[in-house]
Amino acid sequence: MTYPQHDLTNATIMMVDDEQINMDVVQAYLEEDGYSKFVLENNPERAMDTLKKARPDTLFLDLVMPGKSGFEILAEIRRHPDFKYLPVIILTSATDSENKLKALELGATDFLAKPLDPSELRLRLRNTLGAKAYIDQLAFYDPLTNLPNKRLFQDHIDQAFRKAERHQQPIALLSIAVDNFDSIHAAVGQAAGDEIMKQIAFRIESVVRQADTLTFTREAAGAARNFYHTDGNVFSLLLDQINQAQDAATVARRIMAVFEEPIRQDDAEIYITLSIGIATYPSEGSNSATLIRLAATARDYVKNNGGNNFQFSSKTINSLYEKRMCLESLLRKALEKDEFDLHYQPKVDLQSGLIQGVEALLRWNSGHAGMIPPVEFIPLAEETGLIVPIGEMVLEKACRQLSEWRRQIALPLSMNANLSAVQLNDSELISTLNTIILQHSVPARALTLELTESLLMNNIEEKIDLMRRIRDLGVRISIDDFGTGYSSLSYLSRLPVNELKIDRSFIVNTPHLAYDSSIVEAIIFLARRLGLKTVAEGVENPSQVDFLKRVNCDEYQGFLFSRPLPAKNLYDIFLKPFERSAMAAGRAESGMTP
Ligand code: C2E
Ligand code: MG
Ligand code: MG
C-alpha cells in the first residue's frame, strides 16, 4: 500500500474486469497522465487474493462478470478490516439506476459509465485519490511533525518482517525517546514545545536521509519511509538494509551526535538528549510485536540510567559492541602510547636459500589486553580510519629499520610492508611515502608495498591509477594473499604490479594434494608470463620447498625458515653474518682483498 501525500500519480491502481481489453483501455488513458502502477485482474474469483497482495490505492470494479459478480466482491471488500475504506469505483452502464443504488448501498465510492469518457475517468480518479490522500494524511501521519505515525509504522514493520524472513536479511529497530521532553514543555509552553519537537524530528531525519553512506540505500533513506513519530515523545527508526546488527549502533551514534549542538528557540538554547533502544532481527525478536517491545525496553533502560545513550536489547550484541568500543578506544590510545612494534619475517630465495628481504608485520602489545593479533585489530583500524596514521607509522618504522640494516650489512636487503586498501583512499599517501623514503634515504626499489587482492577489486580504475603513482616513485607493488580474491586474469595483466604472493591456503596442501599443486604451478606459470616475481606464503615443511623449487617459484616465506621476529633477533640470527665489518674480516682471513 502506498500513501500518496502529494504526487497522486504514484498511486497503485487495480482493476477487476473479465474483459481484458476494457482494462487495457483504462490503463492506456491513465498512463498518458503519468500513472504507472497498475494491477489488472481478469478473473473475478481471484480478485480478493490479488487485492490482498497488491494493496492498491483505488480499485476499478466491473459489475457484471461470470463466476463472481462485482457486488459480491464489493461486499467482501467492505467486510475485510484492511479494505473497509478502500475507494472503489464501479464501472457500469449509464442507464442502470437499480444497480447503481445497490452498489452504493454496498459502499461503492463512485461510478463510471461505460463506454468510458477519458476526461471523466481522469477527473473521477483524481478526486477519489485526492480524498483518499487527505484521509490517509489524517490517519497515517502525525499532524505536528508530518512524519508517518504508529499505524503506518505497524503496517511497514510487518511488511519489513515478511521481507526479512524471505530474504534472510537482518533488520534493526531503533526506539528513540526525547529525555527531557516533559520538563522542556513545562518550561517553554505548549506552542514553543511543539516547535522544538518539530526541530528534533527534522534533525533526526537529516541523519536518516544521509545514512545511505553507511547502511541503507539512498532510495530507502530518501523516501524517509523508515522514520516514524510513533508517540508523543517517541520516534521509531526501522533499518531494513543493514549488514549486521552493529550497523544500527553507528546510526544511533550519528543521531546522538546531531544533538551536541543545542536547539535554538526564541533566543534560548535548549540542549536535547535522547535515549535510544535497539532491537534486531533475527538475533532477537522473532516477530514485529516482540521487536517493538524489546526496543522499547532497551530504551527505557537507557532512560532510567540517566539517558543520553543507546543500548541494544540483547546482552550478547551489547557485549560484542562494548568489546568493540573498548578495543577501539584502546586502539586510539595505542598510537599515542607507542604500543605498536614491527616484527620481520625473512623472504628467502628458493634457489640459493639466501635471505632476500623481510616483510614487516605489525604487532600490538596493548598494556591493557596483552598481545592482540593483527587479524583482530586491523579490520577495526580500517573501519575507523585509524589505519591511516597507523599505516604511516608502519612505513616510517620499516624504512628507518631498512636504512639502518642496509648501512650495517653488505647485502641489498629489501623490505615488504602491508598497505591497507583504505590507505589507498588517503589523498596524502603519495606525498607521505615520498617524504619517508627521502628522509631515510632508502632506495625506493628496495621497498615493496603489499596490497591484498580482494580489497583491490572495488573501484579498480582509481586503484590502478594510484598504483601507477606509487610505482612512479620507484616503489614496487605486490599482490598479497593471491588466489583468495576473485581477480580475473585479464585484470591481473593490467595491474601495475611486480610480485604475487601465493596465499598460504594453496601452499598448505602442496605437494601431496594434486589439485592445489596444479593451481600453484599454474599461478607461477602465469606470473612468469606476465613478468612477475612469485613468493609462496606459509611454507612449513621441506617437501613444500622442494616442490616450489621444481615449479620455479622465486621466493618463499614461512615458519620453516623463520617466524616473524623482533628486529634485534632477526638481525642477530640472519643478518649479522653479512655485516660489512665481519665480511671484510672474513675476506682478510681468506687472503682476499676488497
Ligand atoms: P599477511 O600479510 O599475508 O602476512 C602473513 C601472515 O602469515 C602473518 O600473520 C605471518 O605471521 C603468518 N605466517 C607466516 N608464515 C607462516 C607459516 O608458515 N604458517 C602460518 N600458519 N602462518 C604464517 P600476522 O603477522 O598475524 O599478520 C596477519 C595479517 O595481518 C597479514 O597477513 C596482513 O594482512 C595483516 N597485517 C600485518 N601487519 C600489517 C600492517 O602493518 N598493515 C596492514 N594493513 N596489515 C598488516
Ligand atoms: Mg603481507
Ligand atoms: Mg599474505
Tab-separated table of N, CA, C and O in Angstrom, residues 479-549:
chain	number	residue	atom	x	y	z
A	479	ILE	N	51.001	-8.248	-4.851
A	479	ILE	CA	49.624	-8.646	-4.530
A	479	ILE	C	49.698	-9.731	-3.456
A	479	ILE	O	50.227	-10.814	-3.702
A	480	ASP	N	49.153	-9.416	-2.306
A	480	ASP	CA	49.208	-10.308	-1.144
A	480	ASP	C	48.044	-11.293	-1.196
A	480	ASP	O	46.999	-11.006	-1.774
A	481	ASP	N	48.223	-12.423	-0.543
A	481	ASP	CA	47.154	-13.429	-0.428
A	481	ASP	C	46.558	-13.762	-1.797
A	481	ASP	O	45.337	-13.933	-1.927
A	482	PHE	N	47.385	-13.826	-2.810
A	482	PHE	CA	46.863	-14.043	-4.159
A	482	PHE	C	46.139	-15.380	-4.251
A	482	PHE	O	46.609	-16.401	-3.759
A	483	GLY	N	44.988	-15.366	-4.921
A	483	GLY	CA	44.203	-16.586	-5.097
A	483	GLY	C	42.965	-16.598	-4.215
A	483	GLY	O	42.027	-17.339	-4.471
A	484	THR	N	42.929	-15.744	-3.191
A	484	THR	CA	41.775	-15.748	-2.295
A	484	THR	C	40.686	-14.794	-2.771
A	484	THR	O	39.539	-14.923	-2.398
A	485	GLY	N	41.056	-13.821	-3.582
A	485	GLY	CA	40.060	-12.876	-4.093
A	485	GLY	C	39.476	-13.426	-5.378
A	485	GLY	O	39.555	-14.615	-5.650
A	486	TYR	N	38.909	-12.553	-6.155
A	486	TYR	CA	38.288	-13.023	-7.383
A	486	TYR	C	38.836	-12.284	-8.587
A	486	TYR	O	38.128	-12.064	-9.559
A	487	SER	N	40.075	-11.869	-8.504
A	487	SER	CA	40.587	-11.069	-9.606
A	487	SER	C	40.639	-11.923	-10.868
A	487	SER	O	41.109	-13.047	-10.849
A	488	SER	N	40.121	-11.356	-11.922
A	488	SER	CA	40.157	-12.104	-13.159
A	488	SER	C	41.545	-11.947	-13.757
A	488	SER	O	42.275	-11.010	-13.458
A	489	LEU	N	41.899	-12.891	-14.580
A	489	LEU	CA	43.245	-12.874	-15.133
A	489	LEU	C	43.454	-11.652	-16.008
A	489	LEU	O	44.551	-11.121	-16.088
A	490	SER	N	42.372	-11.191	-16.641
A	490	SER	CA	42.547	-10.034	-17.516
A	490	SER	C	42.921	-8.796	-16.697
A	490	SER	O	43.693	-7.965	-17.127
A	491	TYR	N	42.363	-8.691	-15.470
A	491	TYR	CA	42.740	-7.580	-14.610
A	491	TYR	C	44.205	-7.661	-14.220
A	491	TYR	O	44.921	-6.683	-14.225
A	492	LEU	N	44.587	-8.880	-13.865
A	492	LEU	CA	45.948	-9.071	-13.385
A	492	LEU	C	46.959	-8.506	-14.377
A	492	LEU	O	47.930	-7.863	-14.002
A	493	SER	N	46.698	-8.736	-15.667
A	493	SER	CA	47.665	-8.265	-16.661
A	493	SER	C	47.666	-6.741	-16.746
A	493	SER	O	48.618	-6.142	-17.199
A	494	ARG	N	46.581	-6.114	-16.277
A	494	ARG	CA	46.522	-4.649	-16.340
A	494	ARG	C	47.043	-3.982	-15.077
A	494	ARG	O	47.285	-2.792	-15.048
A	495	LEU	N	47.150	-4.743	-13.996
A	495	LEU	CA	47.585	-4.141	-12.738
A	495	LEU	C	49.086	-3.870	-12.775
A	495	LEU	O	49.864	-4.744	-13.157
A	496	PRO	N	49.498	-2.668	-12.369
A	496	PRO	CA	50.929	-2.366	-12.364
A	496	PRO	C	51.604	-2.986	-11.143
A	496	PRO	O	51.866	-2.303	-10.174
A	497	VAL	N	51.836	-4.288	-11.183
A	497	VAL	CA	52.443	-4.946	-10.024
A	497	VAL	C	53.747	-5.642	-10.400
A	497	VAL	O	54.021	-5.871	-11.580
A	498	ASN	N	54.541	-5.973	-9.388
A	498	ASN	CA	55.830	-6.615	-9.605
A	498	ASN	C	55.884	-8.034	-9.065
A	498	ASN	O	56.722	-8.823	-9.454
A	499	GLU	N	54.971	-8.327	-8.127
A	499	GLU	CA	55.139	-9.564	-7.360
A	499	GLU	C	53.785	-10.141	-6.987
A	499	GLU	O	52.839	-9.396	-6.731
A	500	LEU	N	53.688	-11.471	-6.973
A	500	LEU	CA	52.492	-12.147	-6.478
A	500	LEU	C	52.873	-12.975	-5.277
A	500	LEU	O	53.819	-13.754	-5.332
A	501	LYS	N	52.117	-12.830	-4.180
A	501	LYS	CA	52.340	-13.697	-3.039
A	501	LYS	C	51.220	-14.722	-3.003
A	501	LYS	O	50.048	-14.359	-2.780
A	502	ILE	N	51.569	-15.966	-3.228
A	502	ILE	CA	50.549	-17.013	-3.316
A	502	ILE	C	50.078	-17.347	-1.908
A	502	ILE	O	50.877	-17.660	-1.026
A	503	ASP	N	48.769	-17.287	-1.716
A	503	ASP	CA	48.222	-17.415	-0.365
A	503	ASP	C	48.568	-18.771	0.260
A	503	ASP	O	48.613	-19.805	-0.407
A	504	ARG	N	48.754	-18.707	1.566
A	504	ARG	CA	49.112	-19.888	2.350
A	504	ARG	C	48.133	-21.049	2.156
A	504	ARG	O	48.514	-22.211	2.182
A	505	SER	N	46.851	-20.726	1.938
A	505	SER	CA	45.863	-21.798	1.817
A	505	SER	C	46.130	-22.711	0.626
A	505	SER	O	45.726	-23.872	0.624
A	506	PHE	N	46.823	-22.197	-0.393
A	506	PHE	CA	47.166	-23.058	-1.541
A	506	PHE	C	48.434	-23.855	-1.281
A	506	PHE	O	48.623	-24.931	-1.818
A	507	ILE	N	49.314	-23.261	-0.467
A	507	ILE	CA	50.608	-23.893	-0.225
A	507	ILE	C	50.466	-25.041	0.762
A	507	ILE	O	51.142	-26.066	0.656
A	508	VAL	N	49.525	-24.895	1.683
A	508	VAL	CA	49.464	-25.807	2.815
A	508	VAL	C	49.340	-27.276	2.394
A	508	VAL	O	49.920	-28.161	3.016
A	509	ASN	N	48.651	-27.538	1.308
A	509	ASN	CA	48.464	-28.934	0.888
A	509	ASN	C	49.352	-29.382	-0.260
A	509	ASN	O	49.141	-30.445	-0.835
A	510	THR	N	50.318	-28.540	-0.603
A	510	THR	CA	51.277	-28.998	-1.615
A	510	THR	C	52.388	-29.749	-0.884
A	510	THR	O	52.665	-29.451	0.276
A	511	PRO	N	53.051	-30.690	-1.498
A	511	PRO	CA	52.754	-31.205	-2.829
A	511	PRO	C	51.781	-32.377	-2.828
A	511	PRO	O	51.449	-32.885	-3.884
A	512	HIS	N	51.257	-32.779	-1.633
A	512	HIS	CA	50.503	-34.043	-1.638
A	512	HIS	C	49.111	-33.933	-2.241
A	512	HIS	O	48.541	-34.920	-2.665
A	513	LEU	N	48.537	-32.739	-2.287
A	513	LEU	CA	47.244	-32.622	-2.985
A	513	LEU	C	47.488	-32.159	-4.422
A	513	LEU	O	47.962	-31.042	-4.655
A	514	ALA	N	47.124	-33.015	-5.346
A	514	ALA	CA	47.423	-32.724	-6.748
A	514	ALA	C	46.719	-31.451	-7.214
A	514	ALA	O	47.280	-30.642	-7.947
A	515	TYR	N	45.489	-31.278	-6.731
A	515	TYR	CA	44.693	-30.144	-7.193
A	515	TYR	C	45.358	-28.822	-6.806
A	515	TYR	O	45.581	-27.947	-7.637
A	516	ASP	N	45.712	-28.701	-5.516
A	516	ASP	CA	46.350	-27.468	-5.051
A	516	ASP	C	47.694	-27.267	-5.737
A	516	ASP	O	48.059	-26.144	-6.105
A	517	SER	N	48.423	-28.357	-5.901
A	517	SER	CA	49.731	-28.243	-6.546
A	517	SER	C	49.575	-27.693	-7.963
A	517	SER	O	50.361	-26.851	-8.398
A	518	SER	N	48.548	-28.172	-8.665
A	518	SER	CA	48.341	-27.680	-10.038
A	518	SER	C	48.024	-26.193	-10.042
A	518	SER	O	48.480	-25.448	-10.905
A	519	ILE	N	47.223	-25.777	-9.065
A	519	ILE	CA	46.886	-24.350	-9.009
A	519	ILE	C	48.146	-23.526	-8.797
A	519	ILE	O	48.392	-22.545	-9.508
A	520	VAL	N	48.957	-23.939	-7.851
A	520	VAL	CA	50.183	-23.200	-7.563
A	520	VAL	C	51.072	-23.158	-8.805
A	520	VAL	O	51.599	-22.107	-9.185
A	521	GLU	N	51.174	-24.285	-9.464
A	521	GLU	CA	52.009	-24.352	-10.657
A	521	GLU	C	51.474	-23.412	-11.737
A	521	GLU	O	52.238	-22.695	-12.394
A	522	ALA	N	50.148	-23.404	-11.877
A	522	ALA	CA	49.535	-22.543	-12.895
A	522	ALA	C	49.748	-21.058	-12.573
A	522	ALA	O	50.037	-20.259	-13.463
A	523	ILE	N	49.612	-20.713	-11.290
A	523	ILE	CA	49.819	-19.305	-10.896
A	523	ILE	C	51.253	-18.884	-11.230
A	523	ILE	O	51.488	-17.808	-11.790
A	524	ILE	N	52.188	-19.762	-10.910
A	524	ILE	CA	53.594	-19.420	-11.153
A	524	ILE	C	53.867	-19.280	-12.659
A	524	ILE	O	54.533	-18.333	-13.103
A	525	PHE	N	53.286	-20.192	-13.420
A	525	PHE	CA	53.453	-20.137	-14.877
A	525	PHE	C	52.939	-18.806	-15.421
A	525	PHE	O	53.606	-18.096	-16.165
A	526	LEU	N	51.725	-18.477	-14.972
A	526	LEU	CA	51.090	-17.240	-15.417
A	526	LEU	C	51.908	-16.022	-15.005
A	526	LEU	O	52.145	-15.113	-15.801
A	527	ALA	N	52.344	-16.008	-13.739
A	527	ALA	CA	53.111	-14.875	-13.233
A	527	ALA	C	54.381	-14.671	-14.057
A	527	ALA	O	54.731	-13.548	-14.407
A	528	ARG	N	55.029	-15.769	-14.400
A	528	ARG	CA	56.264	-15.657	-15.193
A	528	ARG	C	55.964	-15.013	-16.545
A	528	ARG	O	56.699	-14.154	-17.009
A	529	ARG	N	54.858	-15.464	-17.143
A	529	ARG	CA	54.469	-14.899	-18.439
A	529	ARG	C	54.265	-13.397	-18.337
A	529	ARG	O	54.542	-12.651	-19.256
A	530	LEU	N	53.740	-12.969	-17.196
A	530	LEU	CA	53.456	-11.542	-17.013
A	530	LEU	C	54.658	-10.800	-16.426
A	530	LEU	O	54.565	-9.618	-16.118
A	531	GLY	N	55.752	-11.496	-16.254
A	531	GLY	CA	56.968	-10.863	-15.744
A	531	GLY	C	56.911	-10.549	-14.260
A	531	GLY	O	57.542	-9.595	-13.791
A	532	LEU	N	56.132	-11.316	-13.507
A	532	LEU	CA	56.005	-11.046	-12.072
A	532	LEU	C	56.801	-12.056	-11.252
A	532	LEU	O	56.877	-13.236	-11.597
A	533	LYS	N	57.347	-11.559	-10.164
A	533	LYS	CA	58.042	-12.429	-9.229
A	533	LYS	C	56.999	-13.171	-8.393
A	533	LYS	O	55.947	-12.613	-8.071
A	534	THR	N	57.286	-14.431	-8.014
A	534	THR	CA	56.336	-15.162	-7.173
A	534	THR	C	56.945	-15.467	-5.809
A	534	THR	O	58.115	-15.812	-5.692
A	535	VAL	N	56.099	-15.310	-4.791
A	535	VAL	CA	56.518	-15.613	-3.424
A	535	VAL	C	55.473	-16.552	-2.824
A	535	VAL	O	54.281	-16.254	-2.876
A	536	ALA	N	55.913	-17.690	-2.277
A	536	ALA	CA	54.974	-18.601	-1.627
A	536	ALA	C	54.897	-18.248	-0.150
A	536	ALA	O	55.916	-18.066	0.509
A	537	GLU	N	53.664	-18.133	0.366
A	537	GLU	CA	53.478	-17.786	1.781
A	537	GLU	C	53.249	-19.031	2.619
A	537	GLU	O	52.666	-20.010	2.143
A	538	GLY	N	53.662	-18.983	3.863
A	538	GLY	CA	53.304	-20.029	4.829
A	538	GLY	C	53.946	-21.379	4.575
A	538	GLY	O	53.290	-22.414	4.744
A	539	VAL	N	55.202	-21.374	4.183
A	539	VAL	CA	55.892	-22.650	3.944
A	539	VAL	C	56.348	-23.226	5.282
A	539	VAL	O	57.072	-22.575	6.034
A	540	GLU	N	55.883	-24.441	5.558
A	540	GLU	CA	56.158	-25.008	6.880
A	540	GLU	C	56.970	-26.285	6.842
A	540	GLU	O	57.413	-26.773	7.885
A	541	ASN	N	57.127	-26.918	5.634
A	541	ASN	CA	57.942	-28.139	5.632
A	541	ASN	C	58.792	-28.263	4.371
A	541	ASN	O	58.484	-27.659	3.334
A	542	PRO	N	59.865	-29.060	4.469
A	542	PRO	CA	60.848	-29.144	3.382
A	542	PRO	C	60.261	-29.664	2.065
A	542	PRO	O	60.720	-29.264	0.993
A	543	SER	N	59.219	-30.524	2.138
A	543	SER	CA	58.686	-31.042	0.873
A	543	SER	C	58.036	-29.919	0.060
A	543	SER	O	58.025	-29.943	-1.176
A	544	GLN	N	57.527	-28.925	0.766
A	544	GLN	CA	56.950	-27.769	0.060
A	544	GLN	C	58.061	-26.995	-0.648
A	544	GLN	O	57.890	-26.545	-1.782
A	545	VAL	N	59.202	-26.875	0.014
A	545	VAL	CA	60.326	-26.161	-0.604
A	545	VAL	C	60.770	-26.888	-1.875
A	545	VAL	O	60.956	-26.260	-2.932
A	546	ASP	N	60.881	-28.216	-1.793
A	546	ASP	CA	61.297	-28.994	-2.973
A	546	ASP	C	60.334	-28.772	-4.131
A	546	ASP	O	60.729	-28.532	-5.266
A	547	PHE	N	59.047	-28.863	-3.778
A	547	PHE	CA	58.033	-28.677	-4.809
A	547	PHE	C	58.138	-27.288	-5.439
A	547	PHE	O	58.139	-27.136	-6.662
A	548	LEU	N	58.246	-26.269	-4.598
A	548	LEU	CA	58.270	-24.887	-5.095
A	548	LEU	C	59.499	-24.629	-5.975
A	548	LEU	O	59.423	-23.906	-6.972
A	549	LYS	N	60.597	-25.245	-5.599
A	549	LYS	CA	61.811	-25.122	-6.423
A	549	LYS	C	61.556	-25.711	-7.798
A	549	LYS	O	61.890	-25.134	-8.822
